[in-house]
PDB file of C-alpha atoms and ligand atoms in Angstrom:
ATOM      1  CA  UNK A   1       0.150 -21.208  31.464  1.00 83.00           C
ATOM      2  CA  UNK A   2       0.311 -18.318  33.801  1.00 91.00           C
ATOM      3  CA  UNK A   3       3.612 -16.555  33.184  1.00 88.00           C
ATOM      4  CA  UNK A   4       2.928 -13.371  35.609  1.00 92.00           C
ATOM      5  CA  UNK A   5       1.019 -12.938  38.711  1.00 94.00           C
ATOM      6  CA  UNK A   6       1.037  -9.173  38.350  1.00 97.00           C
ATOM      7  CA  UNK A   7       0.871  -7.080  35.309  1.00 98.00           C
ATOM      8  CA  UNK A   8       0.856  -3.014  34.949  1.00 98.00           C
ATOM      9  CA  UNK A   9      -0.589  -1.534  31.672  1.00 98.00           C
ATOM     10  CA  UNK A  10      -1.011   2.085  30.869  1.00 98.00           C
ATOM     11  CA  UNK A  11      -4.323   2.854  28.936  1.00 98.00           C
ATOM     12  CA  UNK A  12      -3.402   5.671  26.656  1.00 98.00           C
ATOM     13  CA  UNK A  13      -6.367   8.655  26.370  1.00 98.00           C
ATOM     14  CA  UNK A  14      -7.136   8.871  22.206  1.00 98.00           C
ATOM     15  CA  UNK A  15      -7.984  12.398  20.350  1.00 98.00           C
ATOM     16  CA  UNK A  16      -9.372  12.331  17.040  1.00 98.00           C
ATOM     17  CA  UNK A  17      -7.574  14.215  14.229  1.00 98.00           C
ATOM     18  CA  UNK A  18     -10.573  13.675  11.973  1.00 98.00           C
ATOM     19  CA  UNK A  19     -14.344  12.503  12.684  1.00 98.00           C
ATOM     20  CA  UNK A  20     -16.880  12.439  10.157  1.00 97.00           C
ATOM     21  CA  UNK A  21     -20.384  10.663  10.032  1.00 95.00           C
ATOM     22  CA  UNK A  22     -20.808   9.398   6.303  1.00 92.00           C
ATOM     23  CA  UNK A  23     -24.028   7.730   6.324  1.00 90.00           C
ATOM     24  CA  UNK A  24     -25.702   4.988   8.270  1.00 89.00           C
ATOM     25  CA  UNK A  25     -25.285   1.020   8.747  1.00 90.00           C
ATOM     26  CA  UNK A  26     -27.464  -1.912   8.927  1.00 88.00           C
ATOM     27  CA  UNK A  27     -28.995  -1.786  12.920  1.00 86.00           C
ATOM     28  CA  UNK A  28     -29.219   2.060  12.592  1.00 83.00           C
ATOM     29  CA  UNK A  29     -25.406   2.413  13.558  1.00 88.00           C
ATOM     30  CA  UNK A  30     -23.682   5.630  12.302  1.00 92.00           C
ATOM     31  CA  UNK A  31     -20.823   4.776   9.512  1.00 94.00           C
ATOM     32  CA  UNK A  32     -17.832   6.589  10.898  1.00 95.00           C
ATOM     33  CA  UNK A  33     -14.583   7.807   9.176  1.00 96.00           C
ATOM     34  CA  UNK A  34     -12.004   8.679  12.033  1.00 97.00           C
ATOM     35  CA  UNK A  35      -8.446   9.142  12.195  1.00 98.00           C
ATOM     36  CA  UNK A  36      -7.606   8.443  15.529  1.00 98.00           C
ATOM     37  CA  UNK A  37      -4.071   9.272  17.890  1.00 98.00           C
ATOM     38  CA  UNK A  38      -3.331   7.881  21.253  1.00 98.00           C
ATOM     39  CA  UNK A  39      -1.461  10.701  23.586  1.00 98.00           C
ATOM     40  CA  UNK A  40       0.624  10.358  26.523  1.00 98.00           C
ATOM     41  CA  UNK A  41      -2.071  11.267  29.056  1.00 98.00           C
ATOM     42  CA  UNK A  42      -3.192   7.819  30.281  1.00 98.00           C
ATOM     43  CA  UNK A  43      -4.727   5.660  33.296  1.00 98.00           C
ATOM     44  CA  UNK A  44      -2.219   3.091  35.143  1.00 98.00           C
ATOM     45  CA  UNK A  45      -4.066  -0.279  35.537  1.00 98.00           C
ATOM     46  CA  UNK A  46      -2.483  -2.796  37.816  1.00 98.00           C
ATOM     47  CA  UNK A  47      -3.810  -6.340  37.515  1.00 98.00           C
ATOM     48  CA  UNK A  48      -2.743  -8.309  40.888  1.00 98.00           C
ATOM     49  CA  UNK A  49      -3.164 -11.677  42.547  1.00 97.00           C
ATOM     50  CA  UNK A  50      -4.002 -12.971  38.947  1.00 98.00           C
ATOM     51  CA  UNK A  51      -4.909 -16.974  39.547  1.00 96.00           C
ATOM     52  CA  UNK A  52      -6.693 -19.758  37.948  1.00 96.00           C
ATOM     53  CA  UNK A  53     -10.117 -20.077  39.540  1.00 96.00           C
ATOM     54  CA  UNK A  54     -13.382 -22.187  39.534  1.00 96.00           C
ATOM     55  CA  UNK A  55     -15.288 -19.356  38.102  1.00 96.00           C
ATOM     56  CA  UNK A  56     -14.170 -15.956  36.830  1.00 97.00           C
ATOM     57  CA  UNK A  57     -13.920 -13.326  39.692  1.00 97.00           C
ATOM     58  CA  UNK A  58     -12.770  -9.787  39.617  1.00 98.00           C
ATOM     59  CA  UNK A  59     -12.296  -6.853  42.165  1.00 98.00           C
ATOM     60  CA  UNK A  60     -12.131  -3.292  40.826  1.00 98.00           C
ATOM     61  CA  UNK A  61     -11.211  -0.389  42.498  1.00 98.00           C
ATOM     62  CA  UNK A  62     -10.342   3.061  40.977  1.00 98.00           C
ATOM     63  CA  UNK A  63      -9.071   6.488  42.666  1.00 98.00           C
ATOM     64  CA  UNK A  64     -11.880   8.149  41.333  1.00 97.00           C
ATOM     65  CA  UNK A  65     -15.172   7.702  43.316  1.00 96.00           C
ATOM     66  CA  UNK A  66     -17.265   8.384  40.298  1.00 94.00           C
ATOM     67  CA  UNK A  67     -16.182   5.365  38.426  1.00 96.00           C
ATOM     68  CA  UNK A  68     -18.238   2.338  38.884  1.00 96.00           C
ATOM     69  CA  UNK A  69     -16.335  -0.288  40.436  1.00 97.00           C
ATOM     70  CA  UNK A  70     -18.893  -3.271  39.716  1.00 96.00           C
ATOM     71  CA  UNK A  71     -20.166  -5.226  36.587  1.00 97.00           C
ATOM     72  CA  UNK A  72     -20.693  -2.000  34.751  1.00 97.00           C
ATOM     73  CA  UNK A  73     -16.791  -1.266  34.672  1.00 98.00           C
ATOM     74  CA  UNK A  74     -15.530  -1.655  31.139  1.00 98.00           C
ATOM     75  CA  UNK A  75     -12.287  -3.464  33.095  1.00 98.00           C
ATOM     76  CA  UNK A  76     -14.604  -5.748  34.723  1.00 98.00           C
ATOM     77  CA  UNK A  77     -16.395  -6.447  31.314  1.00 98.00           C
ATOM     78  CA  UNK A  78     -13.191  -6.982  29.337  1.00 98.00           C
ATOM     79  CA  UNK A  79     -11.601  -9.326  32.325  1.00 98.00           C
ATOM     80  CA  UNK A  80     -15.016 -11.281  31.502  1.00 98.00           C
ATOM     81  CA  UNK A  81     -14.704 -11.603  27.952  1.00 98.00           C
ATOM     82  CA  UNK A  82     -10.906 -12.674  28.118  1.00 98.00           C
ATOM     83  CA  UNK A  83     -11.876 -15.663  29.941  1.00 98.00           C
ATOM     84  CA  UNK A  84     -14.921 -16.156  27.811  1.00 97.00           C
ATOM     85  CA  UNK A  85     -12.378 -16.271  24.447  1.00 97.00           C
ATOM     86  CA  UNK A  86      -9.477 -17.700  26.227  1.00 97.00           C
ATOM     87  CA  UNK A  87     -11.474 -20.618  28.108  1.00 96.00           C
ATOM     88  CA  UNK A  88      -9.290 -19.803  31.285  1.00 96.00           C
ATOM     89  CA  UNK A  89     -11.074 -19.025  34.443  1.00 96.00           C
ATOM     90  CA  UNK A  90      -9.266 -16.316  36.090  1.00 97.00           C
ATOM     91  CA  UNK A  91      -9.400 -14.141  39.410  1.00 97.00           C
ATOM     92  CA  UNK A  92      -7.746 -10.773  40.041  1.00 98.00           C
ATOM     93  CA  UNK A  93      -7.723  -7.692  41.399  1.00 98.00           C
ATOM     94  CA  UNK A  94      -7.878  -4.753  39.056  1.00 98.00           C
ATOM     95  CA  UNK A  95      -6.723  -1.063  40.060  1.00 98.00           C
ATOM     96  CA  UNK A  96      -7.372   1.867  37.901  1.00 98.00           C
ATOM     97  CA  UNK A  97      -5.671   5.003  38.587  1.00 98.00           C
ATOM     98  CA  UNK A  98      -7.730   7.315  36.556  1.00 98.00           C
ATOM     99  CA  UNK A  99      -6.000  10.522  35.180  1.00 97.00           C
ATOM    100  CA  UNK A 100      -7.919  10.567  31.796  1.00 97.00           C
ATOM    101  CA  UNK A 101     -11.028  12.974  32.283  1.00 94.00           C
ATOM    102  CA  UNK A 102     -14.341  10.977  32.204  1.00 92.00           C
ATOM    103  CA  UNK A 103     -17.183  11.321  29.673  1.00 88.00           C
ATOM    104  CA  UNK A 104     -14.964  13.586  27.945  1.00 91.00           C
ATOM    105  CA  UNK A 105     -14.691  12.247  24.101  1.00 91.00           C
ATOM    106  CA  UNK A 106     -11.006  10.690  25.052  1.00 95.00           C
ATOM    107  CA  UNK A 107     -12.124   6.781  25.258  1.00 96.00           C
ATOM    108  CA  UNK A 108     -11.189   6.540  29.053  1.00 96.00           C
ATOM    109  CA  UNK A 109     -13.194   3.688  29.423  1.00 97.00           C
ATOM    110  CA  UNK A 110     -12.256   2.043  26.378  1.00 98.00           C
ATOM    111  CA  UNK A 111      -8.673   2.290  27.119  1.00 98.00           C
ATOM    112  CA  UNK A 112      -9.154   0.658  30.276  1.00 98.00           C
ATOM    113  CA  UNK A 113     -10.905  -2.311  28.818  1.00 98.00           C
ATOM    114  CA  UNK A 114      -8.216  -2.648  26.171  1.00 98.00           C
ATOM    115  CA  UNK A 115      -5.489  -2.393  28.957  1.00 98.00           C
ATOM    116  CA  UNK A 116      -7.168  -5.182  30.703  1.00 98.00           C
ATOM    117  CA  UNK A 117      -7.279  -7.473  27.787  1.00 98.00           C
ATOM    118  CA  UNK A 118      -3.685  -6.623  26.850  1.00 98.00           C
ATOM    119  CA  UNK A 119      -2.719  -7.123  30.702  1.00 98.00           C
ATOM    120  CA  UNK A 120      -4.296 -10.575  31.048  1.00 98.00           C
ATOM    121  CA  UNK A 121      -3.093 -11.676  27.603  1.00 98.00           C
ATOM    122  CA  UNK A 122       0.328 -11.170  28.741  1.00 98.00           C
ATOM    123  CA  UNK A 123      -0.211 -12.741  31.934  1.00 98.00           C
ATOM    124  CA  UNK A 124      -1.112 -15.831  30.358  1.00 97.00           C
ATOM    125  CA  UNK A 125       1.846 -15.765  27.948  1.00 96.00           C
ATOM    126  CA  UNK A 126       0.053 -13.765  24.908  1.00 97.00           C
ATOM    127  CA  UNK A 127      -2.223 -16.971  24.576  1.00 96.00           C
ATOM    128  CA  UNK A 128      -4.623 -14.914  22.139  1.00 98.00           C
ATOM    129  CA  UNK A 129      -3.241 -12.740  18.853  1.00 98.00           C
ATOM    130  CA  UNK A 130      -3.356  -9.083  18.847  1.00 97.00           C
ATOM    131  CA  UNK A 131      -6.079  -9.497  16.103  1.00 96.00           C
ATOM    132  CA  UNK A 132      -8.413 -11.774  18.257  1.00 97.00           C
ATOM    133  CA  UNK A 133      -7.967  -9.310  21.464  1.00 98.00           C
ATOM    134  CA  UNK A 134      -9.221  -6.627  18.917  1.00 97.00           C
ATOM    135  CA  UNK A 135     -12.107  -8.696  17.981  1.00 96.00           C
ATOM    136  CA  UNK A 136     -12.983  -9.351  21.464  1.00 96.00           C
ATOM    137  CA  UNK A 137     -12.190  -5.585  22.200  1.00 97.00           C
ATOM    138  CA  UNK A 138     -15.042  -4.560  19.476  1.00 96.00           C
ATOM    139  CA  UNK A 139     -17.696  -6.166  21.297  1.00 96.00           C
ATOM    140  CA  UNK A 140     -16.969  -3.842  24.446  1.00 97.00           C
ATOM    141  CA  UNK A 141     -17.071  -0.616  22.170  1.00 94.00           C
ATOM    142  CA  UNK A 142     -16.216   0.599  18.577  1.00 93.00           C
ATOM    143  CA  UNK A 143     -13.027   2.250  19.987  1.00 95.00           C
ATOM    144  CA  UNK A 144     -11.454  -0.448  21.915  1.00 97.00           C
ATOM    145  CA  UNK A 145      -9.550  -2.326  19.006  1.00 97.00           C
ATOM    146  CA  UNK A 146      -8.127   1.211  18.374  1.00 97.00           C
ATOM    147  CA  UNK A 147      -7.213   1.298  22.215  1.00 98.00           C
ATOM    148  CA  UNK A 148      -5.462  -2.044  21.999  1.00 98.00           C
ATOM    149  CA  UNK A 149      -2.866  -1.083  19.176  1.00 97.00           C
ATOM    150  CA  UNK A 150      -2.759   2.457  19.915  1.00 97.00           C
ATOM    151  CA  UNK A 151      -0.662   5.314  17.766  1.00 98.00           C
ATOM    152  CA  UNK A 152      -2.227   6.276  14.642  1.00 98.00           C
ATOM    153  CA  UNK A 153      -4.747   4.798  12.785  1.00 98.00           C
ATOM    154  CA  UNK A 154      -7.822   5.396  10.164  1.00 97.00           C
ATOM    155  CA  UNK A 155     -10.940   3.536  11.286  1.00 96.00           C
ATOM    156  CA  UNK A 156     -14.330   3.229   9.385  1.00 95.00           C
ATOM    157  CA  UNK A 157     -17.173   1.078   9.673  1.00 93.00           C
ATOM    158  CA  UNK A 158     -18.507   1.573  13.175  1.00 92.00           C
ATOM    159  CA  UNK A 159     -15.011   3.098  13.758  1.00 91.00           C
ATOM    160  CA  UNK A 160     -13.792  -0.444  14.905  1.00 89.00           C
ATOM    161  CA  UNK A 161     -12.255  -1.308  11.242  1.00 92.00           C
ATOM    162  CA  UNK A 162      -8.709  -0.384  11.738  1.00 95.00           C
ATOM    163  CA  UNK A 163      -5.874   0.588   9.250  1.00 95.00           C
ATOM    164  CA  UNK A 164      -2.486   1.964  10.633  1.00 95.00           C
ATOM    165  CA  UNK A 165      -1.120   5.122   9.398  1.00 97.00           C
ATOM    166  CA  UNK A 166       2.165   6.433   9.750  1.00 95.00           C
ATOM    167  CA  UNK A 167       2.858   7.843  13.226  1.00 94.00           C
ATOM    168  CA  UNK A 168       2.234  11.273  13.882  1.00 96.00           C
ATOM    169  CA  UNK A 169       5.504  13.254  14.294  1.00 96.00           C
ATOM    170  CA  UNK A 170       6.254  14.524  17.585  1.00 96.00           C
ATOM    171  CA  UNK A 171       4.411  17.822  18.691  1.00 97.00           C
ATOM    172  CA  UNK A 172       2.750  19.128  21.973  1.00 98.00           C
ATOM    173  CA  UNK A 173      -0.635  18.536  22.660  1.00 98.00           C
ATOM    174  CA  UNK A 174      -2.747  20.478  25.219  1.00 98.00           C
ATOM    175  CA  UNK A 175      -6.001  18.589  26.156  1.00 98.00           C
ATOM    176  CA  UNK A 176      -8.448  20.245  28.338  1.00 97.00           C
ATOM    177  CA  UNK A 177     -11.873  18.813  29.298  1.00 96.00           C
ATOM    178  CA  UNK A 178     -13.884  21.620  31.268  1.00 94.00           C
ATOM    179  CA  UNK A 179     -17.670  22.928  31.310  1.00 86.00           C
ATOM    180  CA  UNK A 180     -20.891  20.647  31.144  1.00 84.00           C
ATOM    181  CA  UNK A 181     -20.579  16.964  30.134  1.00 86.00           C
ATOM    182  CA  UNK A 182     -21.710  15.482  26.520  1.00 91.00           C
ATOM    183  CA  UNK A 183     -23.166  12.458  26.244  1.00 91.00           C
ATOM    184  CA  UNK A 184     -22.443  10.643  23.278  1.00 90.00           C
ATOM    185  CA  UNK A 185     -25.956   9.749  22.205  1.00 92.00           C
ATOM    186  CA  UNK A 186     -27.024  13.305  22.872  1.00 95.00           C
ATOM    187  CA  UNK A 187     -24.452  14.501  20.341  1.00 95.00           C
ATOM    188  CA  UNK A 188     -25.445  12.002  17.916  1.00 94.00           C
ATOM    189  CA  UNK A 189     -29.014  13.266  18.068  1.00 94.00           C
ATOM    190  CA  UNK A 190     -27.899  16.946  17.755  1.00 95.00           C
ATOM    191  CA  UNK A 191     -26.254  15.628  14.283  1.00 94.00           C
ATOM    192  CA  UNK A 192     -29.071  13.565  13.524  1.00 92.00           C
ATOM    193  CA  UNK A 193     -31.463  16.760  13.685  1.00 93.00           C
ATOM    194  CA  UNK A 194     -29.167  18.575  11.377  1.00 92.00           C
ATOM    195  CA  UNK A 195     -28.121  16.227   8.723  1.00 91.00           C
ATOM    196  CA  UNK A 196     -30.901  13.185   9.333  1.00 85.00           C
ATOM    197  CA  UNK A 197     -30.107  10.398   6.667  1.00 82.00           C
ATOM    198  CA  UNK A 198     -26.387  12.068   5.856  1.00 87.00           C
ATOM    199  CA  UNK A 199     -27.003  12.576   2.163  1.00 83.00           C
ATOM    200  CA  UNK A 200     -26.789  15.796   0.018  1.00 80.00           C
ATOM    201  CA  UNK A 201     -30.234  16.593   0.390  1.00 82.00           C
ATOM    202  CA  UNK A 202     -30.021  17.404   4.009  1.00 83.00           C
ATOM    203  CA  UNK A 203     -26.796  19.327   3.140  1.00 83.00           C
ATOM    204  CA  UNK A 204     -24.537  16.814   4.388  1.00 90.00           C
ATOM    205  CA  UNK A 205     -20.951  16.803   2.647  1.00 89.00           C
ATOM    206  CA  UNK A 206     -18.267  14.030   3.356  1.00 90.00           C
ATOM    207  CA  UNK A 207     -15.217  15.978   4.550  1.00 93.00           C
ATOM    208  CA  UNK A 208     -12.370  14.895   2.385  1.00 95.00           C
ATOM    209  CA  UNK A 209      -9.639  13.292   4.291  1.00 96.00           C
ATOM    210  CA  UNK A 210      -6.858  13.094   1.875  1.00 96.00           C
ATOM    211  CA  UNK A 211      -5.096  16.301   2.821  1.00 97.00           C
ATOM    212  CA  UNK A 212      -4.891  14.985   6.471  1.00 98.00           C
ATOM    213  CA  UNK A 213      -3.278  11.588   5.143  1.00 97.00           C
ATOM    214  CA  UNK A 214      -0.773  13.291   2.861  1.00 97.00           C
ATOM    215  CA  UNK A 215       0.361  15.376   5.781  1.00 97.00           C
ATOM    216  CA  UNK A 216       0.735  12.325   8.022  1.00 97.00           C
ATOM    217  CA  UNK A 217       2.451  10.614   5.287  1.00 97.00           C
ATOM    218  CA  UNK A 218       4.888  13.720   5.090  1.00 97.00           C
ATOM    219  CA  UNK A 219       5.070  14.071   8.842  1.00 96.00           C
ATOM    220  CA  UNK A 220       4.121  17.921   8.108  1.00 97.00           C
ATOM    221  CA  UNK A 221       2.661  18.829  11.675  1.00 96.00           C
ATOM    222  CA  UNK A 222       1.562  22.298  10.811  1.00 96.00           C
ATOM    223  CA  UNK A 223      -0.468  20.863   8.005  1.00 97.00           C
ATOM    224  CA  UNK A 224      -1.664  18.021   9.994  1.00 98.00           C
ATOM    225  CA  UNK A 225      -2.910  20.644  12.390  1.00 98.00           C
ATOM    226  CA  UNK A 226      -4.485  22.678   9.954  1.00 97.00           C
ATOM    227  CA  UNK A 227      -6.220  19.684   8.258  1.00 98.00           C
ATOM    228  CA  UNK A 228      -8.127  18.532  11.398  1.00 98.00           C
ATOM    229  CA  UNK A 229     -11.929  18.074  11.096  1.00 98.00           C
ATOM    230  CA  UNK A 230     -14.516  17.195  13.864  1.00 98.00           C
ATOM    231  CA  UNK A 231     -18.270  17.148  12.346  1.00 97.00           C
ATOM    232  CA  UNK A 232     -19.342  17.197  16.040  1.00 97.00           C
ATOM    233  CA  UNK A 233     -17.585  20.341  16.818  1.00 97.00           C
ATOM    234  CA  UNK A 234     -19.772  22.771  15.440  1.00 96.00           C
ATOM    235  CA  UNK A 235     -23.245  21.590  16.781  1.00 96.00           C
ATOM    236  CA  UNK A 236     -21.798  20.571  20.294  1.00 96.00           C
ATOM    237  CA  UNK A 237     -19.576  23.674  20.950  1.00 96.00           C
ATOM    238  CA  UNK A 238     -22.861  26.009  20.166  1.00 96.00           C
ATOM    239  CA  UNK A 239     -24.290  24.174  23.245  1.00 95.00           C
ATOM    240  CA  UNK A 240     -21.163  24.276  25.053  1.00 96.00           C
ATOM    241  CA  UNK A 241     -19.715  27.575  25.944  1.00 96.00           C
ATOM    242  CA  UNK A 242     -17.165  26.735  28.273  1.00 97.00           C
ATOM    243  CA  UNK A 243     -15.729  24.244  25.802  1.00 97.00           C
ATOM    244  CA  UNK A 244     -15.859  26.978  23.294  1.00 97.00           C
ATOM    245  CA  UNK A 245     -14.061  29.516  25.369  1.00 98.00           C
ATOM    246  CA  UNK A 246     -11.130  26.759  26.256  1.00 98.00           C
ATOM    247  CA  UNK A 247     -10.759  26.550  22.292  1.00 98.00           C
ATOM    248  CA  UNK A 248     -10.400  30.153  21.908  1.00 98.00           C
ATOM    249  CA  UNK A 249      -7.705  30.106  24.744  1.00 98.00           C
ATOM    250  CA  UNK A 250      -5.693  27.422  23.119  1.00 98.00           C
ATOM    251  CA  UNK A 251      -5.755  29.535  20.021  1.00 98.00           C
ATOM    252  CA  UNK A 252      -4.955  32.588  21.771  1.00 97.00           C
ATOM    253  CA  UNK A 253      -2.241  30.915  23.633  1.00 97.00           C
ATOM    254  CA  UNK A 254      -0.472  30.070  20.215  1.00 97.00           C
ATOM    255  CA  UNK A 255      -2.076  26.542  19.245  1.00 98.00           C
ATOM    256  CA  UNK A 256      -1.465  26.078  15.523  1.00 98.00           C
ATOM    257  CA  UNK A 257      -5.094  24.805  15.727  1.00 98.00           C
ATOM    258  CA  UNK A 258      -7.605  23.495  18.374  1.00 98.00           C
ATOM    259  CA  UNK A 259     -10.213  20.994  17.923  1.00 98.00           C
ATOM    260  CA  UNK A 260     -13.147  19.130  20.020  1.00 98.00           C
ATOM    261  CA  UNK A 261     -12.179  15.346  20.406  1.00 97.00           C
ATOM    262  CA  UNK A 262     -14.929  12.856  19.724  1.00 96.00           C
ATOM    263  CA  UNK A 263     -18.250  14.159  20.629  1.00 95.00           C
ATOM    264  CA  UNK A 264     -16.500  16.351  23.201  1.00 93.00           C
ATOM    265  CA  UNK A 265     -16.558  18.363  25.459  1.00 94.00           C
ATOM    266  CA  UNK A 266     -12.662  17.708  25.599  1.00 97.00           C
ATOM    267  CA  UNK A 267     -10.656  20.232  23.364  1.00 98.00           C
ATOM    268  CA  UNK A 268      -7.027  19.893  22.226  1.00 98.00           C
ATOM    269  CA  UNK A 269      -4.613  21.943  20.528  1.00 98.00           C
ATOM    270  CA  UNK A 270      -1.224  21.249  18.817  1.00 98.00           C
ATOM    271  CA  UNK A 271       1.863  23.140  19.476  1.00 98.00           C
ATOM    272  CA  UNK A 272       5.032  23.291  17.645  1.00 97.00           C
ATOM    273  CA  UNK A 273       7.059  23.356  21.235  1.00 97.00           C
ATOM    274  CA  UNK A 274       6.683  22.185  24.916  1.00 98.00           C
ATOM    275  CA  UNK A 275       7.226  26.008  25.922  1.00 98.00           C
ATOM    276  CA  UNK A 276       4.491  27.200  23.685  1.00 97.00           C
ATOM    277  CA  UNK A 277       2.172  24.292  25.283  1.00 98.00           C
ATOM    278  CA  UNK A 278       3.109  24.783  28.375  1.00 98.00           C
ATOM    279  CA  UNK A 279       2.255  28.862  28.041  1.00 98.00           C
ATOM    280  CA  UNK A 280      -1.040  27.943  26.999  1.00 98.00           C
ATOM    281  CA  UNK A 281      -1.685  25.717  29.768  1.00 98.00           C
ATOM    282  CA  UNK A 282      -0.664  28.861  32.252  1.00 98.00           C
ATOM    283  CA  UNK A 283      -3.256  30.877  30.211  1.00 98.00           C
ATOM    284  CA  UNK A 284      -5.890  27.966  31.012  1.00 98.00           C
ATOM    285  CA  UNK A 285      -5.007  28.210  34.428  1.00 98.00           C
ATOM    286  CA  UNK A 286      -5.362  31.794  34.640  1.00 98.00           C
ATOM    287  CA  UNK A 287      -8.803  31.411  33.478  1.00 98.00           C
ATOM    288  CA  UNK A 288      -9.916  28.624  35.829  1.00 97.00           C
ATOM    289  CA  UNK A 289      -9.065  25.800  33.529  1.00 97.00           C
ATOM    290  CA  UNK A 290      -7.034  22.559  34.020  1.00 97.00           C
ATOM    291  CA  UNK A 291      -4.977  21.578  30.788  1.00 97.00           C
ATOM    292  CA  UNK A 292      -2.615  18.478  30.638  1.00 97.00           C
ATOM    293  CA  UNK A 293       0.466  18.633  28.123  1.00 98.00           C
ATOM    294  CA  UNK A 294       1.107  15.242  26.408  1.00 98.00           C
ATOM    295  CA  UNK A 295       2.521  14.352  23.064  1.00 98.00           C
ATOM    296  CA  UNK A 296       1.639  11.534  20.433  1.00 98.00           C
ATOM    297  CA  UNK A 297       2.333   7.796  21.484  1.00 97.00           C
ATOM    298  CA  UNK A 298       3.998   6.222  18.674  1.00 88.00           C
TER     299      UNK A 298
HETATM  300  P1  ATP B 301     -15.555   7.763  24.540  1.00 55.18           P
HETATM  301  O1  ATP B 301     -14.713   8.591  24.136  1.00 55.18           O
HETATM  302  O2  ATP B 301     -15.343   6.062  24.249  1.00 55.18           O
HETATM  303  O3  ATP B 301     -17.297   8.047  24.244  1.00 55.18           O
HETATM  304  P2  ATP B 301     -16.065   8.876  26.988  1.00 55.18           P
HETATM  305  O4  ATP B 301     -14.603   9.632  27.442  1.00 55.18           O
HETATM  306  O5  ATP B 301     -16.960   9.768  26.445  1.00 55.18           O
HETATM  307  O6  ATP B 301     -15.630   7.855  26.264  1.00 55.18           O
HETATM  308  P3  ATP B 301     -15.764   7.416  29.550  1.00 55.18           P
HETATM  309  O7  ATP B 301     -14.782   8.222  30.071  1.00 55.18           O
HETATM  310  O8  ATP B 301     -15.401   6.295  29.083  1.00 55.18           O
HETATM  311  O9  ATP B 301     -16.540   8.279  28.302  1.00 55.18           O
HETATM  312  O10 ATP B 301     -16.755   7.123  30.610  1.00 55.18           O
HETATM  313  C1  ATP B 301     -18.399   7.461  30.332  1.00 55.18           C
HETATM  314  C2  ATP B 301     -18.978   6.644  31.185  1.00 55.18           C
HETATM  315  O11 ATP B 301     -18.762   5.028  31.203  1.00 55.18           O
HETATM  316  C3  ATP B 301     -18.987   6.880  32.653  1.00 55.18           C
HETATM  317  O12 ATP B 301     -19.563   7.793  33.007  1.00 55.18           O
HETATM  318  C4  ATP B 301     -18.865   5.510  33.316  1.00 55.18           C
HETATM  319  O13 ATP B 301     -19.917   5.485  33.801  1.00 55.18           O
HETATM  320  C5  ATP B 301     -18.780   4.517  32.516  1.00 55.18           C
HETATM  321  N1  ATP B 301     -17.441   3.830  32.533  1.00 55.18           N
HETATM  322  C6  ATP B 301     -17.363   2.272  32.546  1.00 55.18           C
HETATM  323  N2  ATP B 301     -16.107   2.065  32.942  1.00 55.18           N
HETATM  324  C7  ATP B 301     -15.383   2.901  33.240  1.00 55.18           C
HETATM  325  C8  ATP B 301     -13.917   3.133  32.888  1.00 55.18           C
HETATM  326  N3  ATP B 301     -13.007   2.075  33.408  1.00 55.18           N
HETATM  327  N4  ATP B 301     -13.598   4.440  33.277  1.00 55.18           N
HETATM  328  C9  ATP B 301     -14.446   5.578  33.261  1.00 55.18           C
HETATM  329  N5  ATP B 301     -15.830   5.270  33.058  1.00 55.18           N
HETATM  330  C10 ATP B 301     -16.156   4.090  32.748  1.00 55.18           C
END
């Protein structure tokens, strides 16, 4: 049953081209409408010494000291879920080479969990379907099913119900994550304070997504950039001056548009050419900020 004792997987970062909260679901969850895109900025996950074992046992390591290398790590949780769903007890060493900024709104942890689910499934001869892997993944986090499949997708529900979209056309994306961190619960509290139940009484209006979907269908990257939206952006950037400055520098550096990803504080800019993206990266650097140039994963 074991096909490989070592597998390597890339865990790609995600950006949100559209992110809206459309109401509340049972259990107090927020109802999400989002278009997500994986980009080539990625963590590299190596799973080795994969063996059958009496009990599941995983050793996690990471190049970044602030990543928890114990049962709190999403890679560890994913490995346990794989054992539970497949009925196979596994032991393995999992190394995460982390390149994605942490607590940035780019699904860094979720993508590592998704990579481990894909990797272990590969090692065991693809014994679980992609649908099953997504189902298991949704127990780790709402954005894990998207991280399993990647590319371009619309998601609703808690953000875990996926609808695949046409690939984003090739463009250059400059990503930066600078300044004070943002915790996702804090960002949701900010929104709740403004919109409470997300109905018209609180001034909330759902953002029309039709223009973005049309432009993805047409492969019109300038219009895709123009149609981007994130409901978290205005309230979070009002509290995060450094991220605001990064966005302004991207616009000054020639981005067609720039937007915060997820609940922030990462910001990404869309550029028509690699040269333009690299010039803006230099402008960020001259102002003391680090940017990563990447392209959409297709
Ligand atoms: P999202 O976009 O899904 O909200 P994020 O970018 O806000 O994710 P992460 O980078 O996933 O946030 O990290 C959030 C916290 O999760 C970290 O502070 C860390 O303690 C914990 N964590 C658990 N597993 C991982 C992992 N594999 N990589 C990074 N962080 C992890």
